[in-house]
Coordinates of C-alpha atoms (C1' of nucleotides) in Angstrom, one line a residue:
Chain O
X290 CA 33.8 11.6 10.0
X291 CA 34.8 8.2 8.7
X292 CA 36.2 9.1 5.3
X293 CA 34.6 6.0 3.2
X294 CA 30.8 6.8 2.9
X295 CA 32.4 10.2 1.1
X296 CA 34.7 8.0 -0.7
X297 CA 31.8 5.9 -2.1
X298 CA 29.1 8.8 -3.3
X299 CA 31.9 9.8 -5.2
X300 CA 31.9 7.2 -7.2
X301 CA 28.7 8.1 -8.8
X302 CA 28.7 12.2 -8.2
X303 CA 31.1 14.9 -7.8
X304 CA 30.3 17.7 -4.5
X305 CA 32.2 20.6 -3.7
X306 CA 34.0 20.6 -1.0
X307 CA 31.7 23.0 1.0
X308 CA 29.3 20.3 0.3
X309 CA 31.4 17.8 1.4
X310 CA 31.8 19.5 5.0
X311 CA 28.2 20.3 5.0
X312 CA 27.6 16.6 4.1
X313 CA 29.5 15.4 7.1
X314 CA 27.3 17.4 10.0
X315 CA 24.3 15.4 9.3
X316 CA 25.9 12.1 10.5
X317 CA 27.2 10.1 13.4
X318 CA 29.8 7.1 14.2
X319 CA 28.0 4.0 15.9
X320 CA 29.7 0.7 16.7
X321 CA 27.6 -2.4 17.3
X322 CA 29.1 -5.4 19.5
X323 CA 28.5 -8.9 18.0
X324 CA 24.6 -9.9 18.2
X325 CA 23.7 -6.5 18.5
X326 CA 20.2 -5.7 17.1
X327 CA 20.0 -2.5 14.6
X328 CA 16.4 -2.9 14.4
X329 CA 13.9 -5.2 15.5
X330 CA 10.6 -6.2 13.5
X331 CA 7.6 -4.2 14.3
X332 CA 10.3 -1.0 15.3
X333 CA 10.4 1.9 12.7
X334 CA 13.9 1.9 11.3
X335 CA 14.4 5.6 12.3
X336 CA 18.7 5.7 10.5
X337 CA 19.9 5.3 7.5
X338 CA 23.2 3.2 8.0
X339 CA 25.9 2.8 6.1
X340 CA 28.6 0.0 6.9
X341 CA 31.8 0.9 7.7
X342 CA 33.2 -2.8 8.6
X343 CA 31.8 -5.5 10.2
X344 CA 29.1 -8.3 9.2
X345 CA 25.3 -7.8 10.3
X346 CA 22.4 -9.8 8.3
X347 CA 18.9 -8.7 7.6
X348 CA 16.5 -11.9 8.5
X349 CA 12.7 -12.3 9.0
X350 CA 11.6 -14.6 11.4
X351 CA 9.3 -17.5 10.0
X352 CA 5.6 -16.9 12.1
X353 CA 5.1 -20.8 11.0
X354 CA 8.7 -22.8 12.1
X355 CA 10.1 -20.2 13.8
X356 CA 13.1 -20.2 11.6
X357 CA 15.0 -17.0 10.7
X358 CA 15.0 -16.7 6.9
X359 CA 17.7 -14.6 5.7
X360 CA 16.9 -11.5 3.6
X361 CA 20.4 -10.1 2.9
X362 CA 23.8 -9.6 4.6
X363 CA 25.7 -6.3 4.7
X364 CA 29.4 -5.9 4.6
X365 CA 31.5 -2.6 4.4
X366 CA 30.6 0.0 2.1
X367 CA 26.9 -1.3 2.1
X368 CA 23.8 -0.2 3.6
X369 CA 22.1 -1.9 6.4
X370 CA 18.7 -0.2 6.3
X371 CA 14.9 -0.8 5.8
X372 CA 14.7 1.3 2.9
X373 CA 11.0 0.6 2.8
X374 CA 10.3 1.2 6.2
X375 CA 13.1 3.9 7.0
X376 CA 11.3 5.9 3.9
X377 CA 7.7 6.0 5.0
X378 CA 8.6 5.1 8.8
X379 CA 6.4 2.3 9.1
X380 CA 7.3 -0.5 11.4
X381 CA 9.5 -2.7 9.8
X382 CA 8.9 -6.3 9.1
X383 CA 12.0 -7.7 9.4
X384 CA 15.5 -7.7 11.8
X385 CA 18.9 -6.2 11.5
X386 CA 21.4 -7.8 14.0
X387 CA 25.8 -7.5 13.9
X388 CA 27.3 -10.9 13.4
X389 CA 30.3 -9.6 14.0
X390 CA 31.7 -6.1 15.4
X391 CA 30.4 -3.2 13.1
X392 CA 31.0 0.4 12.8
X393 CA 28.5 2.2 10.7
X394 CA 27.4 6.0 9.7
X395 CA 24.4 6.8 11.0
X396 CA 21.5 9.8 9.6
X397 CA 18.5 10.2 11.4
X398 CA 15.3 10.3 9.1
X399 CA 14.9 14.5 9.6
X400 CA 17.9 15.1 9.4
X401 CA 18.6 12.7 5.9
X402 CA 15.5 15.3 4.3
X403 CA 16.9 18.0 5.3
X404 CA 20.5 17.0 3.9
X405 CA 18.5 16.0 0.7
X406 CA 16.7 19.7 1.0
X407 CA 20.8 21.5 1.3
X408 CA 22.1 19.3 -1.2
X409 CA 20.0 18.3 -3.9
X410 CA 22.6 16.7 -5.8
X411 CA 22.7 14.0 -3.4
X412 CA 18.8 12.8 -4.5
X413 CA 20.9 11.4 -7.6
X414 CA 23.1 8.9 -5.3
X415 CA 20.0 7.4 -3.3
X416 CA 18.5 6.9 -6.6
X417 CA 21.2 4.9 -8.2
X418 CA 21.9 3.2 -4.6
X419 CA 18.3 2.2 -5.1
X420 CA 18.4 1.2 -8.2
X421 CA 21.4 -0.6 -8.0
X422 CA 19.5 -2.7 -5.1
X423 CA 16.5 -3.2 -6.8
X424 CA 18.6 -4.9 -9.8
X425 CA 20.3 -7.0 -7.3
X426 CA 16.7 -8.2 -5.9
X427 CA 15.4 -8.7 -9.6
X428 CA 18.5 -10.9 -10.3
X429 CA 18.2 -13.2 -7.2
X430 CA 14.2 -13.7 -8.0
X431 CA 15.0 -14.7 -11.2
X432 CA 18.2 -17.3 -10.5
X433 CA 15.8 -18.3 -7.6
X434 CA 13.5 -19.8 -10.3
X435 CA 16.0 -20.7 -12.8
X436 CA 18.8 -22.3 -10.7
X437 CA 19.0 -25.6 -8.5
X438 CA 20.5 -25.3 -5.4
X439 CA 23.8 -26.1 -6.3
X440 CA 24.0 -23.5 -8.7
X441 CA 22.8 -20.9 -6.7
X442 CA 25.1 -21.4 -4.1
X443 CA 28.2 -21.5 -6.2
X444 CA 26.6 -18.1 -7.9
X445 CA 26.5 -16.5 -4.7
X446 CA 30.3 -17.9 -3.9
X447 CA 31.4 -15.9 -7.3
X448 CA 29.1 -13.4 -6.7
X449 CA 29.6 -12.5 -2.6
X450 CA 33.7 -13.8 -2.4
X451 CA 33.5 -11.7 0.5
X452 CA 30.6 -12.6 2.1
X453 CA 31.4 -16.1 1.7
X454 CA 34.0 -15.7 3.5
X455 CA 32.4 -13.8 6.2
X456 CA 28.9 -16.0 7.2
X457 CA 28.8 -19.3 8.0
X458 CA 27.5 -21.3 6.0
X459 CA 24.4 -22.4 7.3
X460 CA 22.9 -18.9 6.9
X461 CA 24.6 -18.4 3.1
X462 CA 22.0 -21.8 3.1
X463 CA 19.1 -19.7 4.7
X464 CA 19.6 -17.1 2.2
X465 CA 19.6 -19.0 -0.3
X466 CA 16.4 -21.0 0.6
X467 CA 18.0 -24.2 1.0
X468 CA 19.1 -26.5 4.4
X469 CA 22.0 -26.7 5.9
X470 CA 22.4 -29.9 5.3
X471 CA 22.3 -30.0 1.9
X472 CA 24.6 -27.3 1.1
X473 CA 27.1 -29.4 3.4
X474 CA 26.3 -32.5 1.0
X475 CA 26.6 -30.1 -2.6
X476 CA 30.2 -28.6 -1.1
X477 CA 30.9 -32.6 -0.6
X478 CA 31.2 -32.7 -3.8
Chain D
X26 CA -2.7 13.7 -22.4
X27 CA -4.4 10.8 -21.0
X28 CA -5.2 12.1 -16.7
X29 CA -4.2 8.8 -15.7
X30 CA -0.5 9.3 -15.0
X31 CA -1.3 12.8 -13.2
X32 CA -3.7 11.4 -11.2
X33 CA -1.7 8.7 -9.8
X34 CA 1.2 11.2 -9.0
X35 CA -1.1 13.8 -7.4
X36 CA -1.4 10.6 -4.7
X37 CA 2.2 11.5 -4.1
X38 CA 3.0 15.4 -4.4
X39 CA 1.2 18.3 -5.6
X40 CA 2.1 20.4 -8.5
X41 CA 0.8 23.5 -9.8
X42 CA -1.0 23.4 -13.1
X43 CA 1.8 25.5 -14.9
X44 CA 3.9 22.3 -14.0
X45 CA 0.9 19.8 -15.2
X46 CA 0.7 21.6 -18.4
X47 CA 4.7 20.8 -18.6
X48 CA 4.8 17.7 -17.5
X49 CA 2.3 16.7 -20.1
X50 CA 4.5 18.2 -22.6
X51 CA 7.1 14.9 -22.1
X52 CA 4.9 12.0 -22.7
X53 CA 3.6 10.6 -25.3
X54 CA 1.0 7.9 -26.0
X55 CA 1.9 4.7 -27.4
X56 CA -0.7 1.2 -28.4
X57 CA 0.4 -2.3 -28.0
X58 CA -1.3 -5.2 -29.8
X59 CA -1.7 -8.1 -28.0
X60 CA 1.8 -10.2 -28.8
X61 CA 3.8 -7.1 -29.7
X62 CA 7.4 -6.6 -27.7
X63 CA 8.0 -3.7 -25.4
X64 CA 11.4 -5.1 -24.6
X65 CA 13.7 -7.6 -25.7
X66 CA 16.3 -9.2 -23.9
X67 CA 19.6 -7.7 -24.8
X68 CA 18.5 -4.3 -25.9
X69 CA 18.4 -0.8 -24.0
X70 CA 15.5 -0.2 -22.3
X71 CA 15.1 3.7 -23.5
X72 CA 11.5 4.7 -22.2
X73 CA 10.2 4.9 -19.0
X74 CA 6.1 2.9 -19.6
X75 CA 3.3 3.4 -17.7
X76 CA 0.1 0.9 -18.0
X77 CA -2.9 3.3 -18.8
X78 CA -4.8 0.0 -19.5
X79 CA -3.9 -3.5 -20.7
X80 CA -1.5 -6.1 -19.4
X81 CA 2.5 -7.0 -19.8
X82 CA 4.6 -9.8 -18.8
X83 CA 7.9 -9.3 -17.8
X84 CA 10.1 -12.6 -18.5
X85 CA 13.2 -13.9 -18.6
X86 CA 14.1 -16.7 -21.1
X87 CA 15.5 -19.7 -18.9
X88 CA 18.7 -20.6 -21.0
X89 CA 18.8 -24.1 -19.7
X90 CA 15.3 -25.0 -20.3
X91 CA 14.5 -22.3 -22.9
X92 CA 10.9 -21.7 -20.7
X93 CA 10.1 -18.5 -20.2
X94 CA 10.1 -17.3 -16.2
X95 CA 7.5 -14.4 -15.5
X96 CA 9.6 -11.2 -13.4
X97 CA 6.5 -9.7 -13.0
X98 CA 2.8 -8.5 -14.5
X99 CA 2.1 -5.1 -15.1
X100 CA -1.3 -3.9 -15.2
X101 CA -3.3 -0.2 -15.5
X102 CA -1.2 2.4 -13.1
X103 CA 1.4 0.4 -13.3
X104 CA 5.0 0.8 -14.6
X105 CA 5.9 -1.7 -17.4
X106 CA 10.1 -0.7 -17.4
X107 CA 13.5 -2.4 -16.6
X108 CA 14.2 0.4 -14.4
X109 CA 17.9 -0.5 -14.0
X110 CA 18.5 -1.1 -17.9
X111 CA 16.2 2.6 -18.0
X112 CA 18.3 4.1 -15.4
X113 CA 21.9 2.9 -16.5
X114 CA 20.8 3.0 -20.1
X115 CA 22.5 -0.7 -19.9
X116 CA 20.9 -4.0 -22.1
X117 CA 18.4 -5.7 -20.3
X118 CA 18.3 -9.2 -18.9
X119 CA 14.5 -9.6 -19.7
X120 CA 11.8 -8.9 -22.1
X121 CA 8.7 -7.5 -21.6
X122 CA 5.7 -8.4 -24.1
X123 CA 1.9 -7.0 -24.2
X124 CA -0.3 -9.9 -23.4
X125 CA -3.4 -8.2 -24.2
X126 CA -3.7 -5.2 -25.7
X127 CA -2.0 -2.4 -24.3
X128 CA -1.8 1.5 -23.9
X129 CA 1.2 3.1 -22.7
X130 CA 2.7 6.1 -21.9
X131 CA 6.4 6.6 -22.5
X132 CA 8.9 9.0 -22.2
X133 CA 12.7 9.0 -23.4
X134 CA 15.7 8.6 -21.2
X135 CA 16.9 12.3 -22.4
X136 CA 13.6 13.7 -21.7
X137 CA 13.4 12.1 -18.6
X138 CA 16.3 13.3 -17.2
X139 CA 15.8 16.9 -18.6
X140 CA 11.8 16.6 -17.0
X141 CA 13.3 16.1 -13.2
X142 CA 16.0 18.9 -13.6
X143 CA 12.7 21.6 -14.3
X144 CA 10.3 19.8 -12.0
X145 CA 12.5 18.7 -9.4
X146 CA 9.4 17.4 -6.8
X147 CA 9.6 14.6 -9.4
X148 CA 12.1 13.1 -8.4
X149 CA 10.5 12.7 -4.6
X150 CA 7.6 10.5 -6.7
X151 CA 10.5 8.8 -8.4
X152 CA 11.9 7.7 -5.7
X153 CA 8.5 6.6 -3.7
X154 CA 8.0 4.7 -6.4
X155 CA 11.3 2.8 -6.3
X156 CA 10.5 2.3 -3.1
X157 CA 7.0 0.8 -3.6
X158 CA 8.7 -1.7 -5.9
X159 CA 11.9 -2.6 -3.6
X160 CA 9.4 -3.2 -0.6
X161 CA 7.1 -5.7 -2.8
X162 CA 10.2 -7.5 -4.4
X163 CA 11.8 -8.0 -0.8
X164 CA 8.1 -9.4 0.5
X165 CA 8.3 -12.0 -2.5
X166 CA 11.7 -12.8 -1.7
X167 CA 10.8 -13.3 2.0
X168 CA 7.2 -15.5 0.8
X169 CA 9.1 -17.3 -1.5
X170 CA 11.3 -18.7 1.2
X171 CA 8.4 -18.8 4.0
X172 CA 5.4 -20.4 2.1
X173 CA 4.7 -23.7 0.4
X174 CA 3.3 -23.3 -3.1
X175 CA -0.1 -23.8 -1.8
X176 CA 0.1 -20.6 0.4
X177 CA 2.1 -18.6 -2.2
X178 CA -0.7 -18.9 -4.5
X179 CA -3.6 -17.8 -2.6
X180 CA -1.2 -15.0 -1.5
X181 CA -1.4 -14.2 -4.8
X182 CA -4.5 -14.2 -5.3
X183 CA -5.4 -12.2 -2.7
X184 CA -2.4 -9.4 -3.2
X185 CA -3.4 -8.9 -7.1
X186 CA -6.8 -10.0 -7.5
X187 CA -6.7 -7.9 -10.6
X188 CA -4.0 -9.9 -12.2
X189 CA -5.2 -13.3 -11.4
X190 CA -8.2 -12.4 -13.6
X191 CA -6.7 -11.5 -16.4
X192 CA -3.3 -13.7 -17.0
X193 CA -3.7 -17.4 -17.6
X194 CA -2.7 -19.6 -14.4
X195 CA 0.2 -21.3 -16.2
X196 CA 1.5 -17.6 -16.0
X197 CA 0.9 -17.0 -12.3
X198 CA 2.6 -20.2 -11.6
X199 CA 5.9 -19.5 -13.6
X200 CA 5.2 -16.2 -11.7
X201 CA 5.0 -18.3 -7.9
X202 CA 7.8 -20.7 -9.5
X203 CA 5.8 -23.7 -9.6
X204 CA 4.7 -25.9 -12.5
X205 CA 1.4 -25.0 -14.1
X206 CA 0.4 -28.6 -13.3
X207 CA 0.8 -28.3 -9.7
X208 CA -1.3 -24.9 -9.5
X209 CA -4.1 -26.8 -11.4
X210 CA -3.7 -29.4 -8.2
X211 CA -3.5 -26.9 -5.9
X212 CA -7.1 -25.4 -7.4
X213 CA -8.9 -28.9 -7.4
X214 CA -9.1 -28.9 -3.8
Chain F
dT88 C1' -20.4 -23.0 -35.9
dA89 C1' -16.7 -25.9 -36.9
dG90 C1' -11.8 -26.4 -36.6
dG91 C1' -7.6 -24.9 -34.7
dT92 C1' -5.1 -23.1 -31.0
dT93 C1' -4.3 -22.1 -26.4
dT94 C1' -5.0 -23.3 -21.6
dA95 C1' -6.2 -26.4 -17.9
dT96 C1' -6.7 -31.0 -15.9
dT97 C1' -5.5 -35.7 -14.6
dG98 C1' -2.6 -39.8 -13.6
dA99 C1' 1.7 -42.2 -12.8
dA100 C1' 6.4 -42.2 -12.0
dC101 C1' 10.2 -39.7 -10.3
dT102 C1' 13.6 -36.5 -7.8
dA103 C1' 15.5 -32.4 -5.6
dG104 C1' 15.8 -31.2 -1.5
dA105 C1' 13.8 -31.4 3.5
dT106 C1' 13.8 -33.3 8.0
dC107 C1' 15.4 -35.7 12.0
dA108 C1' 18.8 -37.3 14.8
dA109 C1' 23.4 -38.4 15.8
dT110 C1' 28.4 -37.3 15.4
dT111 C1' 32.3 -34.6 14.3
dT112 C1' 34.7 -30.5 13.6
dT113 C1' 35.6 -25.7 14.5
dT114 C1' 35.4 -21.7 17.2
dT115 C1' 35.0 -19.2 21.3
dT116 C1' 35.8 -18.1 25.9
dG117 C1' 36.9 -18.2 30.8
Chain Q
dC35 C1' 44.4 -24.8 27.3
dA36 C1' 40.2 -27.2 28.6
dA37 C1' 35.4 -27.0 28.3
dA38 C1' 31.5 -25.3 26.2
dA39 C1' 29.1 -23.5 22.4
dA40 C1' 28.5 -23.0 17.6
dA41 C1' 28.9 -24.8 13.1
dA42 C1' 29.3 -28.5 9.8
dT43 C1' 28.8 -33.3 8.3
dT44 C1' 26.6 -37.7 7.6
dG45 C1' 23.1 -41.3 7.1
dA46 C1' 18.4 -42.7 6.7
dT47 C1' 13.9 -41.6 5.6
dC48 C1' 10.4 -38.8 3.7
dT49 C1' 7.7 -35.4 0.8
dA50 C1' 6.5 -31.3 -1.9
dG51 C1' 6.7 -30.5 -6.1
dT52 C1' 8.3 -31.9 -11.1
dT53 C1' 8.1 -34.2 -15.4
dC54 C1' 5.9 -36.5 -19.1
dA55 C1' 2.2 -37.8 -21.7
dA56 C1' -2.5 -37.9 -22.6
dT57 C1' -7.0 -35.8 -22.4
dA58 C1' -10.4 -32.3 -21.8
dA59 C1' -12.0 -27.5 -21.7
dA60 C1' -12.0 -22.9 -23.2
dC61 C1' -11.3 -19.5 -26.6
dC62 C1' -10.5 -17.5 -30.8
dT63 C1' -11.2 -16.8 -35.7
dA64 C1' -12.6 -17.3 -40.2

DNA sequence: TAGGTTTATTGAACTAGATCAATTTTTTTG
DNA sequence: CAAAAAAATTGATCTAGTTCAATAAACCTA
């Protein structure tokens, strides 16, 4: 197995290396092409999936306009999963598609509790990988209602360098709740 | 203790009543006057709170404007904690105040951590509960992109029906990110 | 129950950002 | 490398929601 999820966990615990081996069975490699869906609305996300490399973005699809609204974008060593509905497999209410070619681990939902079950020092990761995402949501409400447009977007340029690099532009605008247009007309500036 | 917390796990798991009687044994029971701080900005946030009955605000002090922007209200059975200052023992970005009176029930960072390592289904609860709060933060991001003001706040109003009785509307809109003025337009039609 | 404080309403003027439509630039692909 | 497709820019017009200031209700509290 692709060495970097390991890599990652330990970052925030330490396993043995029996654990380590053991750790490794429960997953599988998948590669996505470029506009390949992970999961659709209304699907169950059924995997847990952790980026290897690549670009995919996590959008809803506006019932009213039409519009896809951007929910988040996932780059390597991030997680491209609807924790919510992954969790209580319930359909999900949102997409997951590749914008560019993507490798990711994969864990089915039976096997990811019964990994939990042999190794119960790995409920202390998904916890703080929770957390940590749950901080990250907090923080965008909040500069959502503080910050202007323009200041959002260049927070997200400090804050994502890499992802602004990545997306175009006009869905770093979707994300951030603004047009197109006028993030063309603030970058004018 | 008060029942209330037990209860709202036994929704979750089970556990036997040698591990109720321990449980109990970590929390303690703490009043709030209406005004007094839970939480100030900059500080660690070193109990974990849940709302037996009263109401908190959760806010974060604008530091362009110097207005206060509501996070989020927390209400009987709910949690009233900065879960990633709590988790990372880290200084919060917000502050959470009472704004009625209030009755908690708290436990320390130490004694939480030592409560999941001798009742380990806790931390199954723990994490449902993350997740309960990562799904409703990613809906408001999603709403908050998708609906007007207009629809936002009968959303509202229909998703915490509690809430909107007890917390003034010039709350709820700093809540929906919209000036009190505008929600009092919004309700004259 | 009156007086103070907090909350809500209303009107008028203003603006951040949206929308629409056309054009240009960049990227992709056979 | 040419043509097509995707992404970005620009200008003109429009509007959802803000701001400010004044007034009116509602609600504490002594």
């Amino acid at each position: 197995m692709h060495p970097q999820l390991l890599n990652n966990i330990s970052n925030y615990i330490k396993l043995t290396p029996e654990e380590k081996s053991l750790f490794e069975t429960f997953w599988t490699e998948k590669k996505l092409e470029k506009g390949d869906y992970l999961l659709r609305n209304g699907e169950v996300c059924r995997t847990d999936n952790f980026v290897i490399y690549g670009t995919l973005k996590a959008f809803y699809i506006n019932p009213i306009k039409g519009k896809e609204e951007i929910l988040y974008f996932a780059i390597d060593d991030w997680w491209a999963t609807d924790m919510e509905s992954f969790q209580k497999q319930s359909p999900s209410i949102y997409n997951i598609q590749a914008i560019e070619d993507t490798k990711l681990l994969q864990i089915h939902f039976n096997s990811f509790q019964e990994m939990l079950n042999r190794i119960p020092k790995l409920e202390r990761f998904f916890r703080i990988i929770l957390e940590n995402y749950l901080g990250s949501l907090q923080r965008r409400i909040i500069l959502n209602n503080v910050y202007n447009a323009e200041q959002r977007y260049f927070d997200f340029l400090e804050t994502y360098p890499k992802i602004a690099e990545k997306v175009p532009q006009y869905l770093i605008a979707s994300y951030l709740g603004v047009s197109p247009e006028f993030i063309s007309r603030i970058r004018k500036k």
